[in-house]
Amino acid sequence: MVLVVVAALLAWWLVPAGPPPLTRADVDQAVQNGLTKAQQDAAAAPADASIAYRTIGPSLVVVTSERPGPASVEGLLGTGVVVSAKGQVLTALHVVEGASRVQVTFADGTKSDAAVASAQPENDIAVLAVAQLPQVIVPAVLAGTPDVGEAVFAVGNPLGLQDSLSAGVVSALGRTITAPGGVTLTNLIQFDAAVNPGNSGGPLVNRAGQVVGIVTGLANPSDQDFFVGIGFAVPIATAAGGAGGPQQ
């Protein structure tokens, strides 16, 4: 009987005890460790603008057009974006309208003549058919209409500075403006990312680099052709209809 009791006591002594109860200090330390890791992960993550820029970059196109002027041939610079596996390019109609020659330069440097395949004058949108496509075609991903307050990025060639990005937010939806030439454009996205001549026809993208609109112009109350704080874009659901994409 004594041996049994001794064996039982030894067994109890040798069995590992359970974990000690958590203290308030333990909980506080675990919370702090979690916050520190979250901050480190956030600091290491690329910025929204960087993600958007890298995503849309392979789909960007430089658009140049030539048209007869009073004394010589006038050149106009704009931007476009590839929206289909066939290499169709969306741009603003006013960039290429009346042009005697249109050329595009893809992200990989491929240059080609292009022609207007279809147009929506009421929306200032043109679809370009390209004579020579690059070896790799990277169509942009299209997204729905953004919400007011959502971050957006305009990417294009302002003042000839190629592949430039500017950041802002959607300021309003459903805007109506009168474009140069007297055309009334309706249902536009208003945004405050900086745009200048050369941005026309370029994509307005969300944080994921998905196209939400095609830049068509800027507010111009003082008859200036540079950025004054307000830009406008045609919703991609409207613009993509000319390229056979879905309309919403």
Coordinates of N, CA and C in Angstrom, one line a residue, residues 40-204:
Q40 N 4.7 47.1 -39.5 CA 5.8 46.7 -40.3 C 5.3 46.2 -41.7
D41 N 4.2 45.4 -41.7 CA 3.7 44.9 -43.0 C 3.1 46.0 -43.8
A42 N 2.5 47.0 -43.2 CA 1.9 48.1 -43.9 C 3.1 49.0 -44.5
A43 N 4.1 49.2 -43.7 CA 5.3 49.9 -44.2 C 6.0 49.3 -45.4
A44 N 6.0 47.9 -45.4 CA 6.6 47.2 -46.5 C 5.8 47.1 -47.7
A45 N 4.5 47.2 -47.6 CA 3.6 47.1 -48.7 C 3.7 48.3 -49.7
P46 N 3.7 48.0 -51.0 CA 3.8 49.2 -51.9 C 2.6 50.1 -51.8
A47 N 2.8 51.4 -52.1 CA 1.7 52.3 -52.1 C 0.7 52.0 -53.1
D48 N -0.6 52.5 -52.9 CA -1.6 52.3 -53.9 C -1.3 52.8 -55.2
A49 N -0.6 54.0 -55.2 CA -0.3 54.6 -56.5 C 0.8 53.8 -57.3
S50 N 1.7 53.2 -56.5 CA 2.7 52.3 -57.2 C 2.0 51.1 -57.8
I51 N 1.1 50.5 -57.1 CA 0.4 49.3 -57.6 C -0.4 49.7 -58.9
A52 N -1.1 50.8 -58.8 CA -1.9 51.3 -59.9 C -1.0 51.5 -61.2
Y53 N 0.2 52.2 -60.9 CA 1.1 52.5 -62.0 C 1.7 51.3 -62.7
R54 N 2.1 50.4 -61.8 CA 2.7 49.1 -62.4 C 1.7 48.3 -63.1
T55 N 0.5 48.3 -62.7 CA -0.6 47.5 -63.3 C -1.0 48.0 -64.7
I56 N -1.2 49.4 -64.8 CA -1.7 49.9 -66.0 C -0.5 50.2 -67.0
G57 N 0.7 50.2 -66.6 CA 1.8 50.6 -67.4 C 1.9 49.8 -68.7
P58 N 1.8 48.5 -68.7 CA 1.9 47.7 -70.0 C 0.8 48.0 -71.0
S59 N -0.3 48.6 -70.5 CA -1.4 48.8 -71.4 C -1.5 50.3 -71.9
L60 N -0.5 51.1 -71.5 CA -0.5 52.5 -71.9 C 0.0 52.7 -73.3
V61 N -0.5 53.7 -74.0 CA -0.2 53.9 -75.4 C 0.0 55.4 -75.6
V62 N 1.1 55.9 -76.2 CA 1.2 57.3 -76.6 C 0.6 57.4 -78.0
V63 N -0.3 58.4 -78.1 CA -1.0 58.7 -79.3 C -0.6 60.1 -79.9
T64 N -0.1 60.1 -81.1 CA 0.2 61.4 -81.8 C -0.6 61.5 -83.1
S65 N -1.0 62.7 -83.4 CA -1.7 62.9 -84.6 C -1.2 64.1 -85.3
E66 N -1.4 64.1 -86.6 CA -1.0 65.2 -87.5 C -2.2 65.6 -88.3
R67 N -2.3 66.9 -88.4 CA -3.5 67.5 -89.1 C -3.0 68.7 -89.8
P68 N -3.6 69.0 -91.0 CA -3.2 70.2 -91.7 C -3.5 71.5 -90.9
G69 N -2.6 72.4 -90.8 CA -2.8 73.7 -90.2 C -2.8 74.8 -91.2
P70 N -3.0 76.0 -90.7 CA -3.0 77.2 -91.6 C -1.7 77.4 -92.3
A71 N -0.6 77.1 -91.6 CA 0.7 77.3 -92.3 C 1.5 76.0 -92.5
S72 N 1.3 75.0 -91.6 CA 2.0 73.8 -91.7 C 1.2 72.7 -91.0
V73 N 1.8 71.5 -91.0 CA 1.2 70.4 -90.3 C 1.3 70.6 -88.8
E74 N 0.1 70.5 -88.1 CA 0.1 70.6 -86.6 C 0.1 69.2 -86.0
G75 N 0.9 69.1 -84.9 CA 0.9 67.8 -84.2 C 0.2 67.9 -82.9
L76 N -0.4 66.8 -82.5 CA -1.1 66.8 -81.2 C -0.8 65.5 -80.5
L77 N -0.5 65.6 -79.2 CA -0.1 64.5 -78.4 C -1.2 64.1 -77.4
G78 N -1.5 62.9 -77.3 CA -2.5 62.4 -76.3 C -2.0 61.0 -75.8
T79 N -2.9 60.4 -75.2 CA -2.7 59.1 -74.5 C -3.8 58.1 -74.9
G80 N -3.5 56.8 -74.9 CA -4.5 55.8 -75.1 C -4.3 54.6 -74.2
V81 N -5.2 53.7 -74.3 CA -5.0 52.5 -73.4 C -5.6 51.3 -74.2
V82 N -4.8 50.2 -74.2 CA -5.2 49.0 -74.9 C -6.4 48.3 -74.1
V83 N -7.5 48.0 -74.8 CA -8.6 47.4 -74.1 C -9.1 46.1 -74.6
S84 N -8.4 45.5 -75.5 CA -8.8 44.2 -76.0 C -7.6 43.4 -76.5
A85 N -7.8 42.1 -76.6 CA -6.7 41.2 -77.0 C -6.4 41.4 -78.5
K86 N -7.2 42.1 -79.2 CA -7.0 42.4 -80.6 C -6.1 43.7 -80.7
G87 N -5.8 44.3 -79.6 CA -5.0 45.5 -79.6 C -5.7 46.8 -79.9
Q88 N -7.1 46.8 -79.7 CA -7.8 48.0 -79.9 C -7.4 49.0 -78.8
V89 N -7.4 50.3 -79.2 CA -6.9 51.3 -78.3 C -8.0 52.4 -78.1
L90 N -8.4 52.6 -76.9 CA -9.3 53.7 -76.6 C -8.6 55.0 -76.4
T91 N -9.1 56.1 -76.9 CA -8.5 57.4 -76.6 C -9.6 58.4 -76.8
A92 N -9.3 59.7 -76.6 CA -10.3 60.8 -76.8 C -10.4 61.1 -78.2
L93 N -11.6 61.3 -78.7 CA -11.8 61.6 -80.1 C -11.1 62.9 -80.5
H94 N -11.1 63.9 -79.6 CA -10.5 65.2 -80.0 C -9.0 65.1 -80.3
V95 N -8.4 64.0 -79.8 CA -6.9 63.8 -80.0 C -6.7 63.4 -81.5
V96 N -7.6 62.7 -82.1 CA -7.3 62.2 -83.4 C -8.3 62.7 -84.5
E97 N -9.3 63.4 -84.1 CA -10.3 63.8 -85.1 C -9.7 64.8 -86.1
G98 N -10.0 64.5 -87.4 CA -9.6 65.3 -88.5 C -8.1 65.1 -88.8
A99 N -7.5 64.1 -88.2 CA -6.0 63.9 -88.4 C -5.7 63.3 -89.8
S100 N -4.6 63.7 -90.4 CA -4.2 63.1 -91.7 C -3.3 61.9 -91.4
R101 N -2.8 61.8 -90.2 CA -2.0 60.6 -89.8 C -2.1 60.4 -88.3
V102 N -2.3 59.2 -87.8 CA -2.3 58.9 -86.4 C -1.2 57.8 -86.2
Q103 N -0.4 58.0 -85.2 CA 0.6 57.0 -84.8 C 0.4 56.7 -83.3
V104 N 0.7 55.4 -83.0 CA 0.7 55.0 -81.6 C 2.0 54.4 -81.2
T105 N 2.4 54.5 -80.0 CA 3.6 53.9 -79.5 C 3.2 53.1 -78.2
F106 N 3.5 51.8 -78.3 CA 3.1 50.9 -77.2 C 4.1 50.9 -76.1
A107 N 3.8 50.3 -75.0 CA 4.7 50.3 -73.8 C 6.1 49.7 -74.1
D108 N 6.1 48.7 -75.0 CA 7.4 48.1 -75.3 C 8.2 48.8 -76.4
G109 N 7.7 50.0 -76.8 CA 8.4 50.8 -77.8 C 7.9 50.5 -79.3
T110 N 7.0 49.6 -79.5 CA 6.5 49.3 -80.8 C 5.7 50.5 -81.3
K111 N 6.1 51.0 -82.5 CA 5.4 52.1 -83.1 C 4.6 51.7 -84.4
S112 N 3.4 52.3 -84.6 CA 2.6 51.9 -85.7 C 1.7 53.0 -86.1
D113 N 1.3 53.0 -87.3 CA 0.2 53.8 -87.8 C -1.1 53.2 -87.3
A114 N -2.1 54.1 -87.1 CA -3.4 53.7 -86.6 C -4.5 54.5 -87.3
A115 N -5.7 54.0 -87.2 CA -6.8 54.6 -87.8 C -8.0 54.5 -86.9
V116 N -8.9 55.5 -87.0 CA -10.1 55.5 -86.2 C -11.0 54.4 -86.7
A117 N -11.3 53.4 -85.9 CA -12.2 52.3 -86.3 C -13.6 52.6 -86.0
S118 N -13.9 53.4 -84.9 CA -15.2 53.8 -84.6 C -15.1 55.0 -83.6
A119 N -16.2 55.7 -83.5 CA -16.1 56.9 -82.7 C -17.5 57.2 -82.1
Q120 N -17.4 57.8 -80.9 CA -18.6 58.3 -80.2 C -18.5 59.8 -80.0
P121 N -18.8 60.6 -81.0 CA -18.6 62.1 -80.8 C -19.4 62.6 -79.6
E122 N -20.5 62.0 -79.3 CA -21.3 62.5 -78.1 C -20.6 62.3 -76.8
N123 N -19.6 61.4 -76.8 CA -18.8 61.1 -75.6 C -17.3 61.4 -75.7
D124 N -16.9 62.0 -76.9 CA -15.5 62.3 -77.1 C -14.6 61.0 -77.0
I125 N -15.1 59.9 -77.6 CA -14.3 58.7 -77.5 C -14.1 58.2 -78.9
A126 N -12.8 57.6 -79.1 CA -12.5 57.0 -80.4 C -11.8 55.7 -80.1
V127 N -12.1 54.7 -81.0 CA -11.4 53.4 -80.9 C -10.5 53.3 -82.1
L128 N -9.2 53.1 -81.8 CA -8.2 53.0 -82.9 C -7.9 51.6 -83.2
A129 N -7.8 51.3 -84.6 CA -7.3 50.0 -85.1 C -5.8 50.3 -85.5
V130 N -5.0 49.4 -85.0 CA -3.5 49.5 -85.2 C -3.0 48.6 -86.3
A131 N -2.1 49.2 -87.1 CA -1.6 48.4 -88.2 C -0.6 47.3 -87.8
Q132 N 0.3 47.6 -86.8 CA 1.3 46.7 -86.4 C 1.2 46.6 -84.9
L133 N 0.9 45.4 -84.4 CA 0.8 45.2 -82.9 C 2.1 44.8 -82.3
P134 N 2.3 45.0 -81.0 CA 3.5 44.5 -80.4 C 3.4 42.9 -80.2
Q135 N 4.5 42.3 -79.9 CA 4.4 40.8 -79.8 C 3.6 40.4 -78.6
V136 N 3.6 41.2 -77.6 CA 2.7 40.9 -76.4 C 1.7 42.0 -76.2
I137 N 0.5 41.7 -76.2 CA -0.6 42.6 -76.0 C -1.1 42.5 -74.6
V138 N -1.2 43.6 -73.9 CA -1.7 43.5 -72.5 C -2.9 44.4 -72.3
P139 N -4.1 43.9 -72.5 CA -5.3 44.7 -72.3 C -5.4 45.1 -70.9
A140 N -5.9 46.3 -70.7 CA -6.2 46.8 -69.3 C -7.4 46.1 -68.8
V141 N -7.5 46.0 -67.5 CA -8.7 45.5 -66.8 C -9.6 46.6 -66.6
L142 N -10.9 46.4 -66.9 CA -11.9 47.5 -66.8 C -12.7 47.3 -65.5
A143 N -13.1 48.4 -64.9 CA -13.8 48.3 -63.6 C -15.1 49.1 -63.7
G144 N -15.9 49.0 -62.7 CA -17.2 49.8 -62.7 C -16.9 51.2 -62.3
T145 N -18.0 52.0 -62.3 CA -17.9 53.4 -61.9 C -17.5 53.6 -60.4
P146 N -16.5 54.4 -60.1 CA -16.0 54.5 -58.8 C -17.0 55.4 -58.0
D147 N -16.9 55.3 -56.6 CA -17.7 56.1 -55.8 C -17.1 57.5 -55.5
V148 N -17.9 58.5 -55.2 CA -17.4 59.8 -54.8 C -16.5 59.6 -53.6
G149 N -15.3 60.2 -53.6 CA -14.3 60.1 -52.5 C -13.3 59.0 -52.8
E150 N -13.5 58.1 -53.7 CA -12.6 57.0 -54.0 C -11.3 57.5 -54.6
A151 N -10.2 57.0 -54.2 CA -8.9 57.4 -54.8 C -8.8 57.0 -56.3
V152 N -8.3 57.9 -57.1 CA -8.1 57.6 -58.5 C -6.8 58.2 -59.0
F153 N -6.3 57.6 -60.1 CA -5.0 58.1 -60.6 C -5.1 58.3 -62.1
A154 N -4.7 59.4 -62.6 CA -4.6 59.7 -64.0 C -3.2 59.4 -64.5
V155 N -3.1 58.6 -65.6 CA -1.8 58.2 -66.1 C -1.8 58.6 -67.6
G156 N -0.7 59.3 -68.0 CA -0.6 59.7 -69.4 C 0.6 60.5 -69.7
N157 N 0.5 61.4 -70.6 CA 1.7 62.1 -71.2 C 1.5 63.6 -71.1
P158 N 1.3 64.2 -69.9 CA 1.0 65.6 -69.8 C 2.2 66.4 -70.2
L159 N 1.9 67.4 -71.1 CA 2.9 68.3 -71.6 C 4.1 67.5 -72.2
G160 N 3.9 66.3 -72.7 CA 4.9 65.5 -73.3 C 5.7 64.7 -72.4
L161 N 5.4 64.8 -71.1 CA 6.1 64.0 -70.1 C 5.5 62.6 -70.0
Q162 N 6.1 61.7 -70.7 CA 5.5 60.4 -70.9 C 5.4 59.6 -69.6
D163 N 4.3 58.8 -69.5 CA 4.0 57.9 -68.4 C 4.1 58.5 -67.1
S164 N 3.4 59.7 -67.0 CA 3.3 60.4 -65.7 C 2.0 60.0 -65.0
L165 N 2.1 59.9 -63.6 CA 0.9 59.6 -62.8 C 0.6 60.8 -61.9
S166 N -0.6 61.1 -61.7 CA -1.1 62.1 -60.7 C -2.2 61.4 -60.0
A167 N -2.3 61.8 -58.7 CA -3.3 61.2 -57.8 C -4.3 62.2 -57.3
G168 N -5.5 61.6 -57.0 CA -6.6 62.5 -56.5 C -7.8 61.6 -56.1
V169 N -8.9 62.2 -56.0 CA -10.1 61.5 -55.6 C -11.2 61.8 -56.6
V170 N -12.3 61.0 -56.6 CA -13.5 61.3 -57.4 C -14.2 62.4 -56.6
S171 N -14.4 63.5 -57.3 CA -15.1 64.6 -56.7 C -16.6 64.6 -56.8
A172 N -17.1 64.1 -58.0 CA -18.5 64.0 -58.2 C -18.8 63.1 -59.4
L173 N -20.0 62.7 -59.6 CA -20.4 61.9 -60.7 C -21.5 62.6 -61.5
G174 N -21.7 62.2 -62.7 CA -22.8 62.7 -63.5 C -22.7 64.1 -64.0
R175 N -21.5 64.6 -64.1 CA -21.3 66.0 -64.5 C -21.5 66.2 -66.0
T176 N -21.9 67.4 -66.4 CA -22.1 67.8 -67.7 C -21.2 69.0 -68.0
I177 N -20.4 69.0 -69.1 CA -19.6 70.1 -69.5 C -19.8 70.4 -71.0
T178 N -19.4 71.5 -71.4 CA -19.3 71.9 -72.9 C -17.9 71.8 -73.3
A179 N -17.5 70.9 -74.2 CA -16.2 70.8 -74.6 C -15.8 71.8 -75.7
P180 N -14.5 72.0 -76.0 CA -14.2 72.8 -77.1 C -14.8 72.3 -78.4
G181 N -15.4 73.3 -79.2 CA -16.1 72.9 -80.4 C -17.6 72.9 -80.1
G182 N -18.0 73.1 -78.8 CA -19.4 73.2 -78.5 C -20.1 71.9 -78.2
V183 N -19.4 70.8 -78.2 CA -20.0 69.5 -77.9 C -20.3 69.4 -76.4
T184 N -21.5 69.0 -76.1 CA -21.9 68.8 -74.7 C -21.7 67.4 -74.3
L185 N -20.9 67.2 -73.2 CA -20.6 65.9 -72.7 C -21.3 65.7 -71.4
T186 N -21.9 64.5 -71.3 CA -22.8 64.3 -70.1 C -22.3 63.1 -69.3
N187 N -22.8 62.9 -68.1 CA -22.5 61.8 -67.2 C -21.0 61.5 -67.0
L188 N -20.3 62.6 -66.8 CA -18.8 62.5 -66.6 C -18.4 62.3 -65.2
I189 N -17.3 61.7 -65.0 CA -16.6 61.6 -63.7 C -15.8 62.8 -63.4
Q190 N -16.1 63.5 -62.4 CA -15.2 64.7 -62.0 C -14.2 64.2 -61.0
F191 N -12.9 64.6 -61.2 CA -11.9 64.2 -60.3 C -10.9 65.4 -60.1
D192 N -10.0 65.3 -59.1 CA -9.1 66.3 -58.9 C -7.6 66.0 -59.0
A193 N -7.3 64.8 -59.6 CA -6.0 64.5 -60.0 C -5.5 65.4 -61.2
A194 N -4.3 65.9 -61.1 CA -3.9 66.9 -62.1 C -3.8 66.2 -63.5
V195 N -4.4 66.9 -64.5 CA -4.3 66.5 -65.9 C -4.0 67.8 -66.7
N196 N -3.2 67.6 -67.8 CA -2.8 68.7 -68.7 C -2.9 68.2 -70.1
P197 N -2.7 69.1 -71.1 CA -2.6 68.6 -72.5 C -1.6 67.4 -72.6
G198 N -2.0 66.4 -73.2 CA -1.3 65.1 -73.3 C -1.9 64.0 -72.5
N199 N -2.7 64.4 -71.5 CA -3.4 63.4 -70.7 C -4.7 62.9 -71.4
S200 N -5.2 63.7 -72.4 CA -6.4 63.4 -73.0 C -6.4 62.0 -73.7
G201 N -7.4 61.2 -73.4 CA -7.5 59.9 -73.9 C -6.9 58.8 -73.0
G202 N -6.2 59.3 -72.0 CA -5.6 58.3 -71.1 C -6.5 57.8 -70.1
P203 N -6.1 56.7 -69.4 CA -6.9 56.1 -68.4 C -7.0 56.8 -67.1
L204 N -8.1 56.8 -66.5 CA -8.3 57.1 -65.1 C -8.5 55.7 -64.4

